[in-house]
mmCIF file of C-alpha atoms (C1' of nucleotides) in Angstrom:
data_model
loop_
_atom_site.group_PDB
_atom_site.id
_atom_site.type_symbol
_atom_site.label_atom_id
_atom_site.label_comp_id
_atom_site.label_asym_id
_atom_site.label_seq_id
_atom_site.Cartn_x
_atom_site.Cartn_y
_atom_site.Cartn_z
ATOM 1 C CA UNK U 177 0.000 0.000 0.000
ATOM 2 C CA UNK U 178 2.058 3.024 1.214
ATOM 3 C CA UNK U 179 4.646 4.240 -0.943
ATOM 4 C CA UNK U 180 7.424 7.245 -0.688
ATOM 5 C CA UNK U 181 4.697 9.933 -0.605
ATOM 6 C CA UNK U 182 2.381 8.222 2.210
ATOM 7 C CA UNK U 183 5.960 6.838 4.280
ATOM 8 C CA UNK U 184 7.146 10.447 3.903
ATOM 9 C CA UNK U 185 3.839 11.855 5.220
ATOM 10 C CA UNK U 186 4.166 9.244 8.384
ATOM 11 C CA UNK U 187 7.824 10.697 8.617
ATOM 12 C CA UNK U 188 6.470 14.153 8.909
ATOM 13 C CA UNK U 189 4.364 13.033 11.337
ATOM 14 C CA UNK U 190 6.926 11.244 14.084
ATOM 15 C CA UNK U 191 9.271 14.209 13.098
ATOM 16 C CA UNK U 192 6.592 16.497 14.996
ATOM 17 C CA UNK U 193 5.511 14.292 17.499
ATOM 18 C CA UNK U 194 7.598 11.457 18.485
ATOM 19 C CA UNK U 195 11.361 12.954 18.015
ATOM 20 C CA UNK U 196 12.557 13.598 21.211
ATOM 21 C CA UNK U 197 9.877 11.340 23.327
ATOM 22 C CA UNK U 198 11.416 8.541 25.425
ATOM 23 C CA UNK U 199 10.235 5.127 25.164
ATOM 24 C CA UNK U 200 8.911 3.769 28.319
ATOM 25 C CA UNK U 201 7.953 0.407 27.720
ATOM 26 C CA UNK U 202 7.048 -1.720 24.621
ATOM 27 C CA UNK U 203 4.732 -4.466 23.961
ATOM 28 C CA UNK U 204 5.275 -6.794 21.424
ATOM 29 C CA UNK U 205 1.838 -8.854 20.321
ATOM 30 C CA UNK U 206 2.219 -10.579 16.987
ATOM 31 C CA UNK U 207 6.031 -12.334 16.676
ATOM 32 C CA UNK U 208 5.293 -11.752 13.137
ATOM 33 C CA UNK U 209 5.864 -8.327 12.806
ATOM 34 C CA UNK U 210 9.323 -8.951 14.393
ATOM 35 C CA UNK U 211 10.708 -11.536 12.468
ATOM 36 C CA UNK U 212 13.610 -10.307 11.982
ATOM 37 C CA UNK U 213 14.927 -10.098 15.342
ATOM 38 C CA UNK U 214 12.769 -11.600 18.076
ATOM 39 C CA UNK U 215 9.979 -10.065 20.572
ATOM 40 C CA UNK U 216 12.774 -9.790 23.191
ATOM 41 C CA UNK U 217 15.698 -7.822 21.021
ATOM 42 C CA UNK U 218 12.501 -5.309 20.145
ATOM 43 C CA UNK U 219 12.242 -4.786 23.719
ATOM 44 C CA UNK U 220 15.016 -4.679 24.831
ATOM 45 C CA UNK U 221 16.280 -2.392 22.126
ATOM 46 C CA UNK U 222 13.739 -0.006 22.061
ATOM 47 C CA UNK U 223 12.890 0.431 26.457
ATOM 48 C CA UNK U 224 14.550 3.087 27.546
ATOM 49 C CA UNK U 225 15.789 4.986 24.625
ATOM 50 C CA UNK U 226 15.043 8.365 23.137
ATOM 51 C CA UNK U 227 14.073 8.837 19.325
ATOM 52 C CA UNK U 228 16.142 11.437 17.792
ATOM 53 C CA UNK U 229 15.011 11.701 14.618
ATOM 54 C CA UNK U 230 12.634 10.407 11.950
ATOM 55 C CA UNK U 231 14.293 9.906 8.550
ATOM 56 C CA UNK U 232 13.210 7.749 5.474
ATOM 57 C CA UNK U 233 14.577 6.100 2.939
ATOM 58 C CA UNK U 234 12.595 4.724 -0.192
ATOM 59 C CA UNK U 235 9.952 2.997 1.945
ATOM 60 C CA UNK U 236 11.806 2.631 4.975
ATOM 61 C CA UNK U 237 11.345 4.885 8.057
ATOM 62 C CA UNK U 238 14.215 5.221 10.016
ATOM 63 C CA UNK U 239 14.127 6.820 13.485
ATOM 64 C CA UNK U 240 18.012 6.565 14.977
ATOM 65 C CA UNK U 241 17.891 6.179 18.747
ATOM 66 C CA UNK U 242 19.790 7.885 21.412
ATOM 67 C CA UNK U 243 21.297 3.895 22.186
ATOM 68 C CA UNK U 244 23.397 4.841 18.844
ATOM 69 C CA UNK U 245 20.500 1.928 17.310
ATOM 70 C CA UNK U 246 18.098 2.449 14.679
ATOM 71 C CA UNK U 247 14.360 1.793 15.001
ATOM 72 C CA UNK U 248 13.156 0.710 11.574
ATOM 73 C CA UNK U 249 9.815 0.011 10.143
ATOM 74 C CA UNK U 250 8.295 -0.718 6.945
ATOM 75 C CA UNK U 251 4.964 -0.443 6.098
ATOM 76 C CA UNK U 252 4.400 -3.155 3.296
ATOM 77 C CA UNK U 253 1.173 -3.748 2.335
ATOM 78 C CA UNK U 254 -0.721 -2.578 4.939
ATOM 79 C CA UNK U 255 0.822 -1.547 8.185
ATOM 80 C CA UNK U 256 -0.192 2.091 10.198
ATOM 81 C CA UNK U 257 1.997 3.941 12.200
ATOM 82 C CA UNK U 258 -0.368 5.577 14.632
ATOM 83 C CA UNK U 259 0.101 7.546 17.781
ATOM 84 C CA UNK U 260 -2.576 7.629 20.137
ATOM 85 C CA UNK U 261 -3.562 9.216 23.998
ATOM 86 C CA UNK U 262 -2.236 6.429 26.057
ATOM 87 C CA UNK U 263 -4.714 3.698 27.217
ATOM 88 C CA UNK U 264 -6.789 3.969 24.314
ATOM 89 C CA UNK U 265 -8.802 0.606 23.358
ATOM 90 C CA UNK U 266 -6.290 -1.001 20.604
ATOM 91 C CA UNK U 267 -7.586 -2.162 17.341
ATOM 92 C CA UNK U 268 -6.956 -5.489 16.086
ATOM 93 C CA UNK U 269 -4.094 -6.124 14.854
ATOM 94 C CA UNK U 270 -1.776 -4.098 16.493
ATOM 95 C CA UNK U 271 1.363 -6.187 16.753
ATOM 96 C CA UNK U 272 3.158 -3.428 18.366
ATOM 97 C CA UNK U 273 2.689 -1.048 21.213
ATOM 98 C CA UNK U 274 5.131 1.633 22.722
ATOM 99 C CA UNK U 275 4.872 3.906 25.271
ATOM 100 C CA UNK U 276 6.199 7.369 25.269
ATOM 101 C CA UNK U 277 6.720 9.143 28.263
ATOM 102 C CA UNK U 278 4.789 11.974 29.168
ATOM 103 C CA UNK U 279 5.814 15.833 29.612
ATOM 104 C CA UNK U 280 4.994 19.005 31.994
ATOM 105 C CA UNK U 281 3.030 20.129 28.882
ATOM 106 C CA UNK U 282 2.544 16.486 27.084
ATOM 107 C CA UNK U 283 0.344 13.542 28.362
ATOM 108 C CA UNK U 284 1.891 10.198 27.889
ATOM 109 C CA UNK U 285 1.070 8.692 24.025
ATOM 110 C CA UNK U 286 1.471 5.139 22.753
ATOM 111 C CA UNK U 287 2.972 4.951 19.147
ATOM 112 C CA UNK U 288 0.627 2.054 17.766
ATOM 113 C CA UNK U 289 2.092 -0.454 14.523
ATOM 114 C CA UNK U 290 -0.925 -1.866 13.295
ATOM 115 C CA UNK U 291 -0.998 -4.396 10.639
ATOM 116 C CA UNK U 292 -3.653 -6.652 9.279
ATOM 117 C CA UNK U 293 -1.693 -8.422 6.203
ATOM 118 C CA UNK U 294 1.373 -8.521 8.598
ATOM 119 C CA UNK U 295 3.943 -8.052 5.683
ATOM 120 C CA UNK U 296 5.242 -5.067 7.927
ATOM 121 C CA UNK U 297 7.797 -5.577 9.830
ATOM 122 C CA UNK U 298 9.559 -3.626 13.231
ATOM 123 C CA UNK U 299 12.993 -3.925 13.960
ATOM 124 C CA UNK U 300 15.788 -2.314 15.871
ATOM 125 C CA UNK U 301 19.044 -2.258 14.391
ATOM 126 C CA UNK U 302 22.788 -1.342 14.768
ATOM 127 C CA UNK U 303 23.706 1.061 11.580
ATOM 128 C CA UNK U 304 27.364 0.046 11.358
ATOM 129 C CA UNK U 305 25.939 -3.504 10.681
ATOM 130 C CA UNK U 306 23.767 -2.644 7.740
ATOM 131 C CA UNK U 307 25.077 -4.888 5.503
ATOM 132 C CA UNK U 308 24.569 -7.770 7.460
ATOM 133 C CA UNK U 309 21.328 -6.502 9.807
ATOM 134 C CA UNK U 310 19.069 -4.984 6.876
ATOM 135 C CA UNK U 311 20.984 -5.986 3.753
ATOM 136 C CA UNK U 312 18.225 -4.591 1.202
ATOM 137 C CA UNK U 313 18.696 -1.326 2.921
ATOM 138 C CA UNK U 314 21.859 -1.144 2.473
ATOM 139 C CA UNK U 315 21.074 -1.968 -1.552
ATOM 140 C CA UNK U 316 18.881 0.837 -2.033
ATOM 141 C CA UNK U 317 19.214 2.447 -4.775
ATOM 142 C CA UNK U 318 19.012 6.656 -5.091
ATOM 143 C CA UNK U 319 15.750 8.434 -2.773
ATOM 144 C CA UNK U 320 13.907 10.569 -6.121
ATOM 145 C CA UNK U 321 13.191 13.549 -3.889
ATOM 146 C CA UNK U 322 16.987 13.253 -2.631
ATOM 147 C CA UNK U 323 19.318 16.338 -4.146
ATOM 148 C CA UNK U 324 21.386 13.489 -6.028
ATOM 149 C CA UNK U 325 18.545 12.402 -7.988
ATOM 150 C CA UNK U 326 19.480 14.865 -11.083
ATOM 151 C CA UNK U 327 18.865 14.145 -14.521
ATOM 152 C CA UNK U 328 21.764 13.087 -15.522
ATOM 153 C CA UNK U 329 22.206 10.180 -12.533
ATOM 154 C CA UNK U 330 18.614 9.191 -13.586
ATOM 155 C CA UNK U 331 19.880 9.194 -17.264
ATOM 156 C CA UNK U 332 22.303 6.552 -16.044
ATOM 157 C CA UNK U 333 20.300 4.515 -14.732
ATOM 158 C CA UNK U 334 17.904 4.364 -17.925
ATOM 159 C CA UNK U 335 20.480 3.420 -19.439
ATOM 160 C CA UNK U 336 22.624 0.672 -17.475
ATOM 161 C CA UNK U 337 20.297 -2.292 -18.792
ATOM 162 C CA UNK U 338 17.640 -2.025 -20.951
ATOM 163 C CA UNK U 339 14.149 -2.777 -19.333
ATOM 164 C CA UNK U 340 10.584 -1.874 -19.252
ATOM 165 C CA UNK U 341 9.956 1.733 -17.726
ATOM 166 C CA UNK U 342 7.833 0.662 -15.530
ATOM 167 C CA UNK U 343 10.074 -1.985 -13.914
ATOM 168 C CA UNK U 344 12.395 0.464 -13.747
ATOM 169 C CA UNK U 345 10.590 2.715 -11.732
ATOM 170 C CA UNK U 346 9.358 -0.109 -9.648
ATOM 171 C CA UNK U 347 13.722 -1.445 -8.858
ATOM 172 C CA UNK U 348 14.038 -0.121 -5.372
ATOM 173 C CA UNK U 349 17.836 -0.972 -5.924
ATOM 174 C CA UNK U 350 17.479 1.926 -8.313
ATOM 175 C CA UNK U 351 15.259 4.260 -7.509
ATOM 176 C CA UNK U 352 13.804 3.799 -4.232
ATOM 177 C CA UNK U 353 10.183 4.507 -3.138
ATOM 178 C CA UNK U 354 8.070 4.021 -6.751
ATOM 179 C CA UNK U 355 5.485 1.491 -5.912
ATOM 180 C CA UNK U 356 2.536 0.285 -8.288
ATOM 181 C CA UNK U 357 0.425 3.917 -8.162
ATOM 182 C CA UNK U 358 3.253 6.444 -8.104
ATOM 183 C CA UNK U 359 4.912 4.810 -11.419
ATOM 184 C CA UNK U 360 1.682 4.505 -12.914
ATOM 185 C CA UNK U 361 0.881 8.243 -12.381
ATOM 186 C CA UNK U 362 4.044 9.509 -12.944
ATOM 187 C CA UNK U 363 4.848 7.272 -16.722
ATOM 188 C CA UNK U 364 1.285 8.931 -17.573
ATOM 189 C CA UNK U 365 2.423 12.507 -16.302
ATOM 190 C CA UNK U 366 6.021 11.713 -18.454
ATOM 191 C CA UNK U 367 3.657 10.473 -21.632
ATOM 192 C CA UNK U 368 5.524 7.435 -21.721
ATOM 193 C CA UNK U 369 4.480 3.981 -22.312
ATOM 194 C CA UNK U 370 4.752 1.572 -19.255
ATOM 195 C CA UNK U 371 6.284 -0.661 -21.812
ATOM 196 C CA UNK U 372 8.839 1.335 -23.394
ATOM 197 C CA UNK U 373 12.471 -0.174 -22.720
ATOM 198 C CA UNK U 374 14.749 2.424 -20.187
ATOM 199 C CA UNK U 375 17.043 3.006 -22.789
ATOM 200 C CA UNK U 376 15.506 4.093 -25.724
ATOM 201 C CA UNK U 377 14.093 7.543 -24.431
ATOM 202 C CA UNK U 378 15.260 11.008 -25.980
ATOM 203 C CA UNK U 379 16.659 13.533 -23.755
ATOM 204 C CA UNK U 380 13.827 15.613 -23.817
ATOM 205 C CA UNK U 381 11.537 11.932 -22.829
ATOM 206 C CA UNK U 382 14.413 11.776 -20.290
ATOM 207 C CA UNK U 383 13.571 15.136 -18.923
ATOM 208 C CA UNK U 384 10.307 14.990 -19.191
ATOM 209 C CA UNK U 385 10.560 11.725 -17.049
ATOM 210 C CA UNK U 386 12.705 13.266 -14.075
ATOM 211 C CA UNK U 387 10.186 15.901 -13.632
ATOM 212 C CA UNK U 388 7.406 13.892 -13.665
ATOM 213 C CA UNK U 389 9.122 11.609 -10.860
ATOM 214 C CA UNK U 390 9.324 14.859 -8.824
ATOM 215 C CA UNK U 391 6.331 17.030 -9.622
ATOM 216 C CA UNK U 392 3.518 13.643 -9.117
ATOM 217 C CA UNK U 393 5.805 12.719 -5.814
ATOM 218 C CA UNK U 394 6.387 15.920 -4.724
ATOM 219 C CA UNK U 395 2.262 16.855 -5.449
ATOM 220 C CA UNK U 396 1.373 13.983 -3.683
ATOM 221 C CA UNK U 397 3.241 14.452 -0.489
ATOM 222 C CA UNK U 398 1.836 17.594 -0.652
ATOM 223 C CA UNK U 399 -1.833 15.872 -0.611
ATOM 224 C CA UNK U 400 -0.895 13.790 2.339
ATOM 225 C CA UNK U 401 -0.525 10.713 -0.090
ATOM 226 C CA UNK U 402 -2.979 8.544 -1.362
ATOM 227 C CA UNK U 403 -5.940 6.952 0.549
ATOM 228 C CA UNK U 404 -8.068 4.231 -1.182
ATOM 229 C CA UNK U 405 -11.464 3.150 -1.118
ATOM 230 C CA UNK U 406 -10.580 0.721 1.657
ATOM 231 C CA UNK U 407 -8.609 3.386 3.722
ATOM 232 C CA UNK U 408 -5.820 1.471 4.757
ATOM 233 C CA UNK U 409 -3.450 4.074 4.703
ATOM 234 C CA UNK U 410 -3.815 7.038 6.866
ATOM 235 C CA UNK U 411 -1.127 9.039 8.860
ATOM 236 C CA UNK U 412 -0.223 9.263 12.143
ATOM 237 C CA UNK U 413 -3.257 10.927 13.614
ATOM 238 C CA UNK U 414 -5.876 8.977 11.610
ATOM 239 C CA UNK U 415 -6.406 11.295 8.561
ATOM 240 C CA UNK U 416 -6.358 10.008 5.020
ATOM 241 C CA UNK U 417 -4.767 11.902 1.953
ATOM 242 C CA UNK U 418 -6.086 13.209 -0.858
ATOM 243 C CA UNK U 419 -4.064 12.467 -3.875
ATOM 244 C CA UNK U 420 -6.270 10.104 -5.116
ATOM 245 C CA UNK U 421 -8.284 12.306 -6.014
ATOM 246 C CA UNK U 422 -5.668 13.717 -8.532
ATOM 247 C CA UNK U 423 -4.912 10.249 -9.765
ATOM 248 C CA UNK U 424 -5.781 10.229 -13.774
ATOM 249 C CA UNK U 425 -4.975 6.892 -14.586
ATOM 250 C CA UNK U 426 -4.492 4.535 -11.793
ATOM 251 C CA UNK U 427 -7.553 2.862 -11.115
ATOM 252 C CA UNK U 428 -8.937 4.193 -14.080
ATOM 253 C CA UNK U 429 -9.447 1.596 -16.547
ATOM 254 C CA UNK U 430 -12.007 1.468 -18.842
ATOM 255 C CA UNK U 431 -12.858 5.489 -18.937
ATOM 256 C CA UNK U 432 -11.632 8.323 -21.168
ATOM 257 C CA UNK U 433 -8.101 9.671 -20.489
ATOM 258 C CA UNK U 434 -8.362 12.921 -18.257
ATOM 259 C CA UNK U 435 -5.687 14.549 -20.171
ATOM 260 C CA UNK U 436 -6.243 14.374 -23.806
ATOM 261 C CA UNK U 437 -10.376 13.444 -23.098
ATOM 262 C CA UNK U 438 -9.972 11.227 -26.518
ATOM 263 C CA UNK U 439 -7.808 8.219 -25.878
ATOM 264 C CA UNK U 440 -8.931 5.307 -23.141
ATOM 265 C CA UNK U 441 -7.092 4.778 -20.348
ATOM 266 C CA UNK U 442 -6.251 0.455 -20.307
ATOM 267 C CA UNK U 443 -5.440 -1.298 -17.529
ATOM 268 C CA UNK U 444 -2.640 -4.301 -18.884
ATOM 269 C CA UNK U 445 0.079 -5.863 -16.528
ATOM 270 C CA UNK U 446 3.096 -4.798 -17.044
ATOM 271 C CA UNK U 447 6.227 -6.254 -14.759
ATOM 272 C CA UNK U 448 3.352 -8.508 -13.399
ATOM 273 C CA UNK U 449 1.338 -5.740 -11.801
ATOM 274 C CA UNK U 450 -1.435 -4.325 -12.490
ATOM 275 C CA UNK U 451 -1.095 -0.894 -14.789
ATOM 276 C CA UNK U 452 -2.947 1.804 -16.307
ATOM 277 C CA UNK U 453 -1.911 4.184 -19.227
ATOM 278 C CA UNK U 454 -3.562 6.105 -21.817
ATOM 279 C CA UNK U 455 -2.550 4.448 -25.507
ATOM 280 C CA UNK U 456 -3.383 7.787 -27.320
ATOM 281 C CA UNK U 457 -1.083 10.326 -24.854
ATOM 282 C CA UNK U 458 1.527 7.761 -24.070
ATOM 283 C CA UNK U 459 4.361 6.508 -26.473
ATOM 284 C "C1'" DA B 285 20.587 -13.361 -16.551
ATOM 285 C "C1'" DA B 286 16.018 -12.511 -16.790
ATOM 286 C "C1'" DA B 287 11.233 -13.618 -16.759
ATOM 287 C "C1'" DC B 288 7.853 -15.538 -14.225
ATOM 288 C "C1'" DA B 289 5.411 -17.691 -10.304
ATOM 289 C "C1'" DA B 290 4.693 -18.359 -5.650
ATOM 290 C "C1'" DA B 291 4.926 -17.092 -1.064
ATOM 291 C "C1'" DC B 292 3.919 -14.309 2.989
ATOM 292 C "C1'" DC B 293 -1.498 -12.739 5.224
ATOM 293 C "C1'" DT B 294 -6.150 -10.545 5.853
ATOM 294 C "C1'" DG B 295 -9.938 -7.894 4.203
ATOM 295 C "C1'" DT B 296 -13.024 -6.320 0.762
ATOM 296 C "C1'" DG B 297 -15.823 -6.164 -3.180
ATOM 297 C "C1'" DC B 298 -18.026 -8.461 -6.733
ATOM 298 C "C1'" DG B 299 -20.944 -11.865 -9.271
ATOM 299 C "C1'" DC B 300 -24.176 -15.331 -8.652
ATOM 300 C "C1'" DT A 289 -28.206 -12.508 2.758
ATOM 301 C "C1'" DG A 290 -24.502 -15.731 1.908
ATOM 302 C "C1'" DC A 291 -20.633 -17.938 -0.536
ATOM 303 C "C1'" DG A 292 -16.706 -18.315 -3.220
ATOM 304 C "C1'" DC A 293 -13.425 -16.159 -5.784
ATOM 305 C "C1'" DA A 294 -10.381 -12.505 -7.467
ATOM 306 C "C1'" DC A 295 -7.639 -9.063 -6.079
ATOM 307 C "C1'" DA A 296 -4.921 -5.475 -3.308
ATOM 308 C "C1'" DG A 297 -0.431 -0.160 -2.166
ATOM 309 C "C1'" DG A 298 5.422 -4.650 -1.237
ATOM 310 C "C1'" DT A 299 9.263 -7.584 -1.364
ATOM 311 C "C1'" DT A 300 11.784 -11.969 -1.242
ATOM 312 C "C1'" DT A 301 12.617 -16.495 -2.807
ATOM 313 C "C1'" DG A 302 12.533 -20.110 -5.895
ATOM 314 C "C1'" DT A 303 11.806 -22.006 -10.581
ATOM 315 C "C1'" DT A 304 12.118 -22.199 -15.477
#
DNA sequence: AAACAAACCTGTGCGC
DNA sequence: TGCGCACAGGTTTGTT
């Protein structure tokens, strides 16, 4: 479900209200969600500590901890970050519970992972162990709203190895944060053709491309990300974004294109998931 | 190497 | 109203 611009919307979020809090005690329900380690390391890792920031990368929120650990979590299909007054009635699935420590002017708050699917996992790491602790973190490829992401690094990328666009988008080794909507949306805002191999674009297609990547990201982070019909995602506090609304292809198939009003937008599969483009404005 | 399928889970929406 | 099936925002692993 979430991708960059919903993770980066829950990053907002812990930056304003969890960055700074101390964690006073953790509850682990679900092993699942901490596969990685075990309940125990998440406990033990976690109690006691201070958050001191709340950074992301691709799809990965990273919060380092005062401990010189990281806390990371990733959202997968359909895991919530929520923070909540403390002692409020927990909805199912919520595989994780913290508690962070109250203030003179600040009651005490739980920070709530909540995950039906349970694809989301919670761990707590040691950064200078990367490699071997969270290898696919340490193989992510370039963050598109990162200064390095300029057109000519995403230029060479096209072109290392030829490959569908839309693949391409979707690599987290290369770019990292595209999922399924976001490449959709931004290949129609780019007029290019899921299908059209990396390498064969013009530099004006390639330019064309990098500003789509940042104007539909960018827009939608703006909107608070993307909430669909069945609400899973919402931030922090609850609220759902609005981008879908400004979706004009995803989910779209079968009706005219929004942009040129003539063409149809189709719904194929592509990389072997499900994608929507207008024939007529994309080549 | 690359394309494809399956796996991990639960919930929802649809057709009948 | 109920039932069964298809399908879903992600990612890894295994198989052709």
């Amino acid at each position: 479900m979430p991708e960059l611009p919903e993770v980066e919307t829950v990053r907002r979020g812990l930056a304003s209200r969890v960055v700074g809090r101390r964690v006073e005690h953790v509850e682990v329900g679900r092993e699942r969600t901490v596969r990685r380690t075990s309940r125990e390391a998440l406990i033990a890792g976690l109690t006691d500590t201070t958050i001191v920031s709340a950074d992301r990368r691709g799809k990965y929120l990273l919060c380092p901890l005062d401990s010189g650990e990281t806390l990371m979590i990733h959202l997968r299909m359909s895991g919530r970050v929520l923070v909540v007054p403390a002692g409020s009635p927990r909805p199912p699935h919520t595989h994780v519970a913290v508690r962070l420590a109250g203030a003179p002017s600040r009651p005490p708050e739980e920070l709530w992972f909540v995950d039906p699917r349970t694809f989301g996992e919670v761990v707590v790491y040691d950064p200078d162990r990367v490699a071997v602790e969270l290898p696919e973190l340490a193989r992510l490829g370039v963050d598109p709203i990162a200064e390095e992401f300029t057109r000519r690094q995403l230029r060479r990328l096209l072109r290392t190895r030829s490959r569908q666009l839309k693949q391409f988008l979707l690599d987290q080794h290369l770019v990292a944060g595209i999922g399924n909507i976001y490449a959709d949306e931004i290949l129609h805002a780019a007029r290019l053709r899921p299908q059209r191999p990396s390498d064969s674009l013009s530099t004006m297609a390639e330019a064309r491309l990098h500003t789509a990547v940042l104007g539909v990201l960018n827009a939608a982070i703006e909107a608070g990300g993307s909430t669909l019909r069945d609400a899973q995602y919402v931030d922090l506090f609850g609220s759902g974004g609005s981008y879908q609304e400004a979706h004009r292809v995803y989910g779209r198939g079968g009706e005219r294109c929004l942009t040129c009003g003539v063409g149809w937008v189709r719904r194929i599969v592509v990389a072997q998931r499900s994608t929507h483009y207008c024939a007529r404005c994309q080549r």
